[in-house]
PDB file of C-alpha atoms in Angstrom:
ATOM      1  CA  MET A   1     -30.988  -6.217  12.943  1.00  0.00           C
ATOM      2  CA  LEU A   2     -30.746  -8.094  16.163  1.00  0.00           C
ATOM      3  CA  ALA A   3     -28.497 -11.111  15.612  1.00  0.00           C
ATOM      4  CA  SER A   4     -30.687 -14.755  17.378  1.00  0.00           C
ATOM      5  CA  HIS A   5     -29.109 -17.360  18.334  1.00  0.00           C
ATOM      6  CA  ALA A   6     -29.319 -19.778  15.600  1.00  0.00           C
ATOM      7  CA  ASP A   7     -27.680 -16.543  13.818  1.00  0.00           C
ATOM      8  CA  ARG A   8     -24.698 -16.720  16.114  1.00  0.00           C
ATOM      9  CA  GLU A   9     -24.326 -20.492  15.354  1.00  0.00           C
ATOM     10  CA  ARG A  10     -24.061 -20.045  11.540  1.00  0.00           C
ATOM     11  CA  ALA A  11     -21.652 -17.608  12.243  1.00  0.00           C
ATOM     12  CA  VAL A  12     -19.624 -19.838  14.621  1.00  0.00           C
ATOM     13  CA  ASP A  13     -20.321 -22.818  12.247  1.00  0.00           C
ATOM     14  CA  VAL A  14     -18.722 -20.312   9.179  1.00  0.00           C
ATOM     15  CA  LEU A  15     -15.259 -19.940  11.395  1.00  0.00           C
ATOM     16  CA  ARG A  16     -14.984 -23.638  12.309  1.00  0.00           C
ATOM     17  CA  ALA A  17     -15.752 -24.476   8.808  1.00  0.00           C
ATOM     18  CA  GLY A  18     -12.633 -21.611   7.674  1.00  0.00           C
ATOM     19  CA  PHE A  19     -10.080 -23.009  10.886  1.00  0.00           C
ATOM     20  CA  ALA A  20     -10.724 -26.718   9.666  1.00  0.00           C
ATOM     21  CA  GLU A  21      -9.458 -25.462   6.358  1.00  0.00           C
ATOM     22  CA  GLY A  22      -6.473 -23.512   7.974  1.00  0.00           C
ATOM     23  CA  ARG A  23      -7.004 -20.133   7.363  1.00  0.00           C
ATOM     24  CA  LEU A  24      -7.586 -18.872  10.639  1.00  0.00           C
ATOM     25  CA  GLN A  25      -4.880 -19.095  13.342  1.00  0.00           C
ATOM     26  CA  GLN A  26      -6.243 -20.938  16.907  1.00  0.00           C
ATOM     27  CA  ALA A  27      -6.022 -17.483  18.647  1.00  0.00           C
ATOM     28  CA  GLU A  28      -7.566 -15.359  15.441  1.00  0.00           C
ATOM     29  CA  PHE A  29     -10.160 -18.401  15.381  1.00  0.00           C
ATOM     30  CA  ASP A  30     -10.992 -18.169  18.901  1.00  0.00           C
ATOM     31  CA  ARG A  31     -11.456 -14.291  19.013  1.00  0.00           C
ATOM     32  CA  ARG A  32     -13.020 -14.621  16.809  1.00  0.00           C
ATOM     33  CA  VAL A  33     -15.560 -17.210  17.851  1.00  0.00           C
ATOM     34  CA  GLY A  34     -16.149 -15.037  21.537  1.00  0.00           C
ATOM     35  CA  ARG A  35     -16.811 -12.136  19.409  1.00  0.00           C
ATOM     36  CA  ALA A  36     -19.960 -14.425  17.455  1.00  0.00           C
ATOM     37  CA  TYR A  37     -21.087 -15.127  21.003  1.00  0.00           C
ATOM     38  CA  GLU A  38     -21.025 -11.631  21.645  1.00  0.00           C
ATOM     39  CA  ALA A  39     -22.609 -10.305  19.092  1.00  0.00           C
ATOM     40  CA  ARG A  40     -25.673  -7.690  18.562  1.00  0.00           C
ATOM     41  CA  THR A  41     -26.868  -7.034  15.332  1.00  0.00           C
ATOM     42  CA  VAL A  42     -26.289  -9.510  12.292  1.00  0.00           C
ATOM     43  CA  ALA A  43     -23.787  -7.173  10.760  1.00  0.00           C
ATOM     44  CA  GLU A  44     -21.447  -8.047  13.159  1.00  0.00           C
ATOM     45  CA  LEU A  45     -21.345 -11.325  12.641  1.00  0.00           C
ATOM     46  CA  SER A  46     -21.328 -10.570   9.022  1.00  0.00           C
ATOM     47  CA  LEU A  47     -18.219  -9.082   9.458  1.00  0.00           C
ATOM     48  CA  LEU A  48     -16.863 -11.546  11.321  1.00  0.00           C
ATOM     49  CA  ILE A  49     -17.250 -13.753   8.541  1.00  0.00           C
ATOM     50  CA  ALA A  50     -16.698 -11.970   5.909  1.00  0.00           C
ATOM     51  CA  ASP A  51     -12.531 -12.979   4.440  1.00  0.00           C
ATOM     52  CA  LEU A  52     -14.324 -16.418   4.758  1.00  0.00           C
ATOM     53  CA  PRO A  53     -15.957 -18.366   1.619  1.00  0.00           C
ATOM     54  CA  GLN A  54     -18.426 -19.233   3.066  1.00  0.00           C
ATOM     55  CA  GLY A  55     -19.249 -15.148   4.323  1.00  0.00           C
ATOM     56  CA  PRO A  56     -20.788 -12.414   2.334  1.00  0.00           C
ATOM     57  CA  VAL A  57     -19.721 -12.461  -1.134  1.00  0.00           C
ATOM     58  CA  ALA A  58     -16.957  -9.396  -1.481  1.00  0.00           C
ATOM     59  CA  VAL A  59     -18.716  -5.900  -3.398  1.00  0.00           C
ATOM     60  CA  GLN A  60     -15.906  -4.089  -4.890  1.00  0.00           C
ATOM     61  CA  PRO A  61     -17.359  -0.008  -5.141  1.00  0.00           C
ATOM     62  CA  SER A  62     -17.558   0.056  -8.728  1.00  0.00           C
ATOM     63  CA  ALA A  63     -20.100  -2.914  -8.625  1.00  0.00           C
ATOM     64  CA  ALA A  64     -23.109  -3.187  -8.319  1.00  0.00           C
ATOM     65  CA  PRO A  65     -25.349  -1.948  -5.573  1.00  0.00           C
ATOM     66  CA  ALA A  66     -25.536  -4.609  -2.609  1.00  0.00           C
ATOM     67  CA  GLN A  67     -28.781  -5.539  -2.817  1.00  0.00           C
ATOM     68  CA  ALA A  68     -27.791  -7.109  -5.976  1.00  0.00           C
ATOM     69  CA  PHE A  69     -25.725  -9.672  -4.422  1.00  0.00           C
ATOM     70  CA  GLY A  70     -28.179 -10.306  -1.307  1.00  0.00           C
ATOM     71  CA  GLY A  71     -26.474  -8.474   1.780  1.00  0.00           C
ATOM     72  CA  PRO A  72     -24.842  -5.400   2.962  1.00  0.00           C
ATOM     73  CA  PRO A  73     -21.439  -4.487   1.135  1.00  0.00           C
ATOM     74  CA  VAL A  74     -18.702  -5.681   3.007  1.00  0.00           C
ATOM     75  CA  PRO A  75     -17.157  -2.936   5.047  1.00  0.00           C
ATOM     76  CA  ARG A  76     -13.180  -1.695   3.577  1.00  0.00           C
ATOM     77  CA  THR A  77     -11.425  -3.067   6.069  1.00  0.00           C
ATOM     78  CA  PHE A  78     -11.679  -6.651   4.122  1.00  0.00           C
ATOM     79  CA  LEU A  79     -10.450  -5.462   0.694  1.00  0.00           C
ATOM     80  CA  PRO A  80      -7.194  -4.687  -0.708  1.00  0.00           C
ATOM     81  CA  ALA A  81      -5.713  -1.936   0.977  1.00  0.00           C
ATOM     82  CA  PRO A  82      -4.951   0.839  -2.716  1.00  0.00           C
ATOM     83  CA  PRO A  83      -1.647   1.306  -3.206  1.00  0.00           C
ATOM     84  CA  PRO A  84       0.540   4.568  -1.686  1.00  0.00           C
ATOM     85  CA  PRO A  85       0.406   7.672  -3.804  1.00  0.00           C
ATOM     86  CA  THR A  86       3.643   8.534  -5.643  1.00  0.00           C
ATOM     87  CA  ASN A  87       5.531  10.715  -4.074  1.00  0.00           C
ATOM     88  CA  GLY A  88       5.769  13.852  -7.061  1.00  0.00           C
ATOM     89  CA  LYS A  89       9.327  15.486  -5.880  1.00  0.00           C
ATOM     90  CA  ALA A  90      10.646  11.845  -6.875  1.00  0.00           C
ATOM     91  CA  VAL A  91       8.923  11.823  -9.884  1.00  0.00           C
ATOM     92  CA  GLY A  92      10.051  15.683 -10.424  1.00  0.00           C
ATOM     93  CA  SER A  93      13.467  13.689  -9.588  1.00  0.00           C
ATOM     94  CA  MET A  94      13.387  11.400 -11.890  1.00  0.00           C
ATOM     95  CA  VAL A  95      12.095  13.472 -14.798  1.00  0.00           C
ATOM     96  CA  CYS A  96      15.224  16.265 -14.097  1.00  0.00           C
ATOM     97  CA  GLY A  97      17.330  12.787 -14.424  1.00  0.00           C
ATOM     98  CA  VAL A  98      16.271  11.414 -17.284  1.00  0.00           C
ATOM     99  CA  LEU A  99      16.442  15.910 -19.413  1.00  0.00           C
ATOM    100  CA  THR A 100      19.943  15.522 -18.404  1.00  0.00           C
ATOM    101  CA  THR A 101      20.704  13.713 -21.193  1.00  0.00           C
ATOM    102  CA  MET A 102      18.815  16.620 -23.490  1.00  0.00           C
ATOM    103  CA  THR A 103      20.144  19.961 -21.651  1.00  0.00           C
ATOM    104  CA  MET A 104      23.885  18.898 -21.389  1.00  0.00           C
ATOM    105  CA  GLY A 105      23.589  18.116 -17.778  1.00  0.00           C
ATOM    106  CA  LEU A 106      21.296  21.456 -16.646  1.00  0.00           C
ATOM    107  CA  THR A 107      19.055  18.831 -14.665  1.00  0.00           C
ATOM    108  CA  GLY A 108      21.396  17.005 -13.274  1.00  0.00           C
ATOM    109  CA  VAL A 109      21.197  19.419  -9.706  1.00  0.00           C
ATOM    110  CA  PRO A 110      18.018  19.469  -9.128  1.00  0.00           C
ATOM    111  CA  ALA A 111      17.267  16.049  -9.486  1.00  0.00           C
ATOM    112  CA  VAL A 112      19.976  15.527  -6.858  1.00  0.00           C
ATOM    113  CA  ILE A 113      18.287  17.761  -4.702  1.00  0.00           C
ATOM    114  CA  LEU A 114      15.183  15.931  -5.845  1.00  0.00           C
ATOM    115  CA  GLY A 115      15.346  12.978  -5.133  1.00  0.00           C
ATOM    116  CA  HIS A 116      17.249  13.492  -1.705  1.00  0.00           C
ATOM    117  CA  SER A 117      13.972  15.756  -0.637  1.00  0.00           C
ATOM    118  CA  ALA A 118      11.581  12.744  -2.247  1.00  0.00           C
ATOM    119  CA  ARG A 119      13.069   9.622  -0.183  1.00  0.00           C
ATOM    120  CA  ALA A 120      13.604  11.760   3.076  1.00  0.00           C
ATOM    121  CA  GLU A 121       9.859  12.334   2.012  1.00  0.00           C
ATOM    122  CA  ILE A 122       8.586   8.562   1.398  1.00  0.00           C
ATOM    123  CA  ARG A 123      10.663   7.577   4.864  1.00  0.00           C
ATOM    124  CA  ARG A 124       8.419  10.067   6.414  1.00  0.00           C
ATOM    125  CA  THR A 125       5.207   9.598   4.919  1.00  0.00           C
ATOM    126  CA  GLY A 126       5.553   6.379   3.387  1.00  0.00           C
ATOM    127  CA  GLU A 127       4.420   7.177   0.227  1.00  0.00           C
ATOM    128  CA  GLY A 128       5.238   5.541  -3.234  1.00  0.00           C
ATOM    129  CA  GLY A 129       7.741   6.327  -5.626  1.00  0.00           C
ATOM    130  CA  ASP A 130      11.402   5.426  -4.083  1.00  0.00           C
ATOM    131  CA  GLY A 131      12.585   4.012  -7.386  1.00  0.00           C
ATOM    132  CA  PHE A 132      11.883   7.027  -8.951  1.00  0.00           C
ATOM    133  CA  ALA A 133      13.898   8.839  -6.586  1.00  0.00           C
ATOM    134  CA  MET A 134      16.576   6.671  -6.605  1.00  0.00           C
ATOM    135  CA  ALA A 135      17.042   6.831 -10.123  1.00  0.00           C
ATOM    136  CA  GLY A 136      16.633  10.404 -10.875  1.00  0.00           C
ATOM    137  CA  LEU A 137      19.338  10.574  -8.036  1.00  0.00           C
ATOM    138  CA  VAL A 138      21.684   8.523 -10.204  1.00  0.00           C
ATOM    139  CA  LEU A 139      21.046  10.585 -13.871  1.00  0.00           C
ATOM    140  CA  GLY A 140      21.136  13.315 -11.460  1.00  0.00           C
ATOM    141  CA  TRP A 141      25.032  11.999 -10.041  1.00  0.00           C
ATOM    142  CA  LEU A 142      25.975  11.435 -13.064  1.00  0.00           C
ATOM    143  CA  SER A 143      25.667  14.429 -14.977  1.00  0.00           C
ATOM    144  CA  VAL A 144      27.335  15.861 -12.067  1.00  0.00           C
ATOM    145  CA  ALA A 145      30.131  13.794 -12.485  1.00  0.00           C
ATOM    146  CA  GLY A 146      30.545  14.167 -15.556  1.00  0.00           C
ATOM    147  CA  TRP A 147      30.571  18.238 -15.992  1.00  0.00           C
ATOM    148  CA  ALA A 148      32.553  17.585 -13.258  1.00  0.00           C
ATOM    149  CA  LEU A 149      34.936  15.690 -14.975  1.00  0.00           C
ATOM    150  CA  VAL A 150      34.664  18.419 -18.070  1.00  0.00           C
ATOM    151  CA  LEU A 151      35.985  21.408 -16.083  1.00  0.00           C
ATOM    152  CA  ALA A 152      38.651  19.196 -14.220  1.00  0.00           C
ATOM    153  CA  ILE A 153      40.050  18.013 -18.073  1.00  0.00           C
ATOM    154  CA  LEU A 154      39.428  22.290 -19.630  1.00  0.00           C
ATOM    155  CA  PHE A 155      41.117  23.259 -15.735  1.00  0.00           C
ATOM    156  CA  LEU A 156      44.343  20.806 -16.466  1.00  0.00           C
ATOM    157  CA  ALA A 157      44.251  22.051 -19.985  1.00  0.00           C
ATOM    158  CA  ALA A 158      44.635  25.636 -20.057  1.00  0.00           C
ATOM    159  CA  VAL A 159      47.697  24.989 -16.675  1.00  0.00           C
ATOM    160  CA  ALA A 160      49.269  22.820 -19.425  1.00  0.00           C
ATOM    161  CA  GLY A 161      48.888  24.902 -22.244  1.00  0.00           C
ATOM    162  CA  SER A 162      50.641  28.421 -20.424  1.00  0.00           C
TER     163      SER A 162
END
């Protein structure tokens, strides 16, 4: 629906109230007011005031249809961003690291390899799971160090015994 002059003025009034309450910075307020006066449709005006208290009621994707609230749904732009997915290699690294106690250290090397690979992917792609990767790395390296210590003691015992 095309916006009228009264629609634009109502949107600017909401923006002024948001600015007066300290919800908008001066530059943001000026930019939005300019866009409000240039808006051609009511939907464009709704986008400008959707994140302010007098704006449209936010509708969650799982909530009732937008018509129940008397207006169009708020676009995803104003809803919180979903958390990034967890890296699968990071989870695998942590699982291998935890399993080192039950496998007598055999999964330590895969934990280290998966952990380093996962951390590189996480830095590159922005996925989640850095804590899982770090836990797998720590447990994997502890397992590798434990096996190195055991082998060194056995080697020294064999050399000392001969």
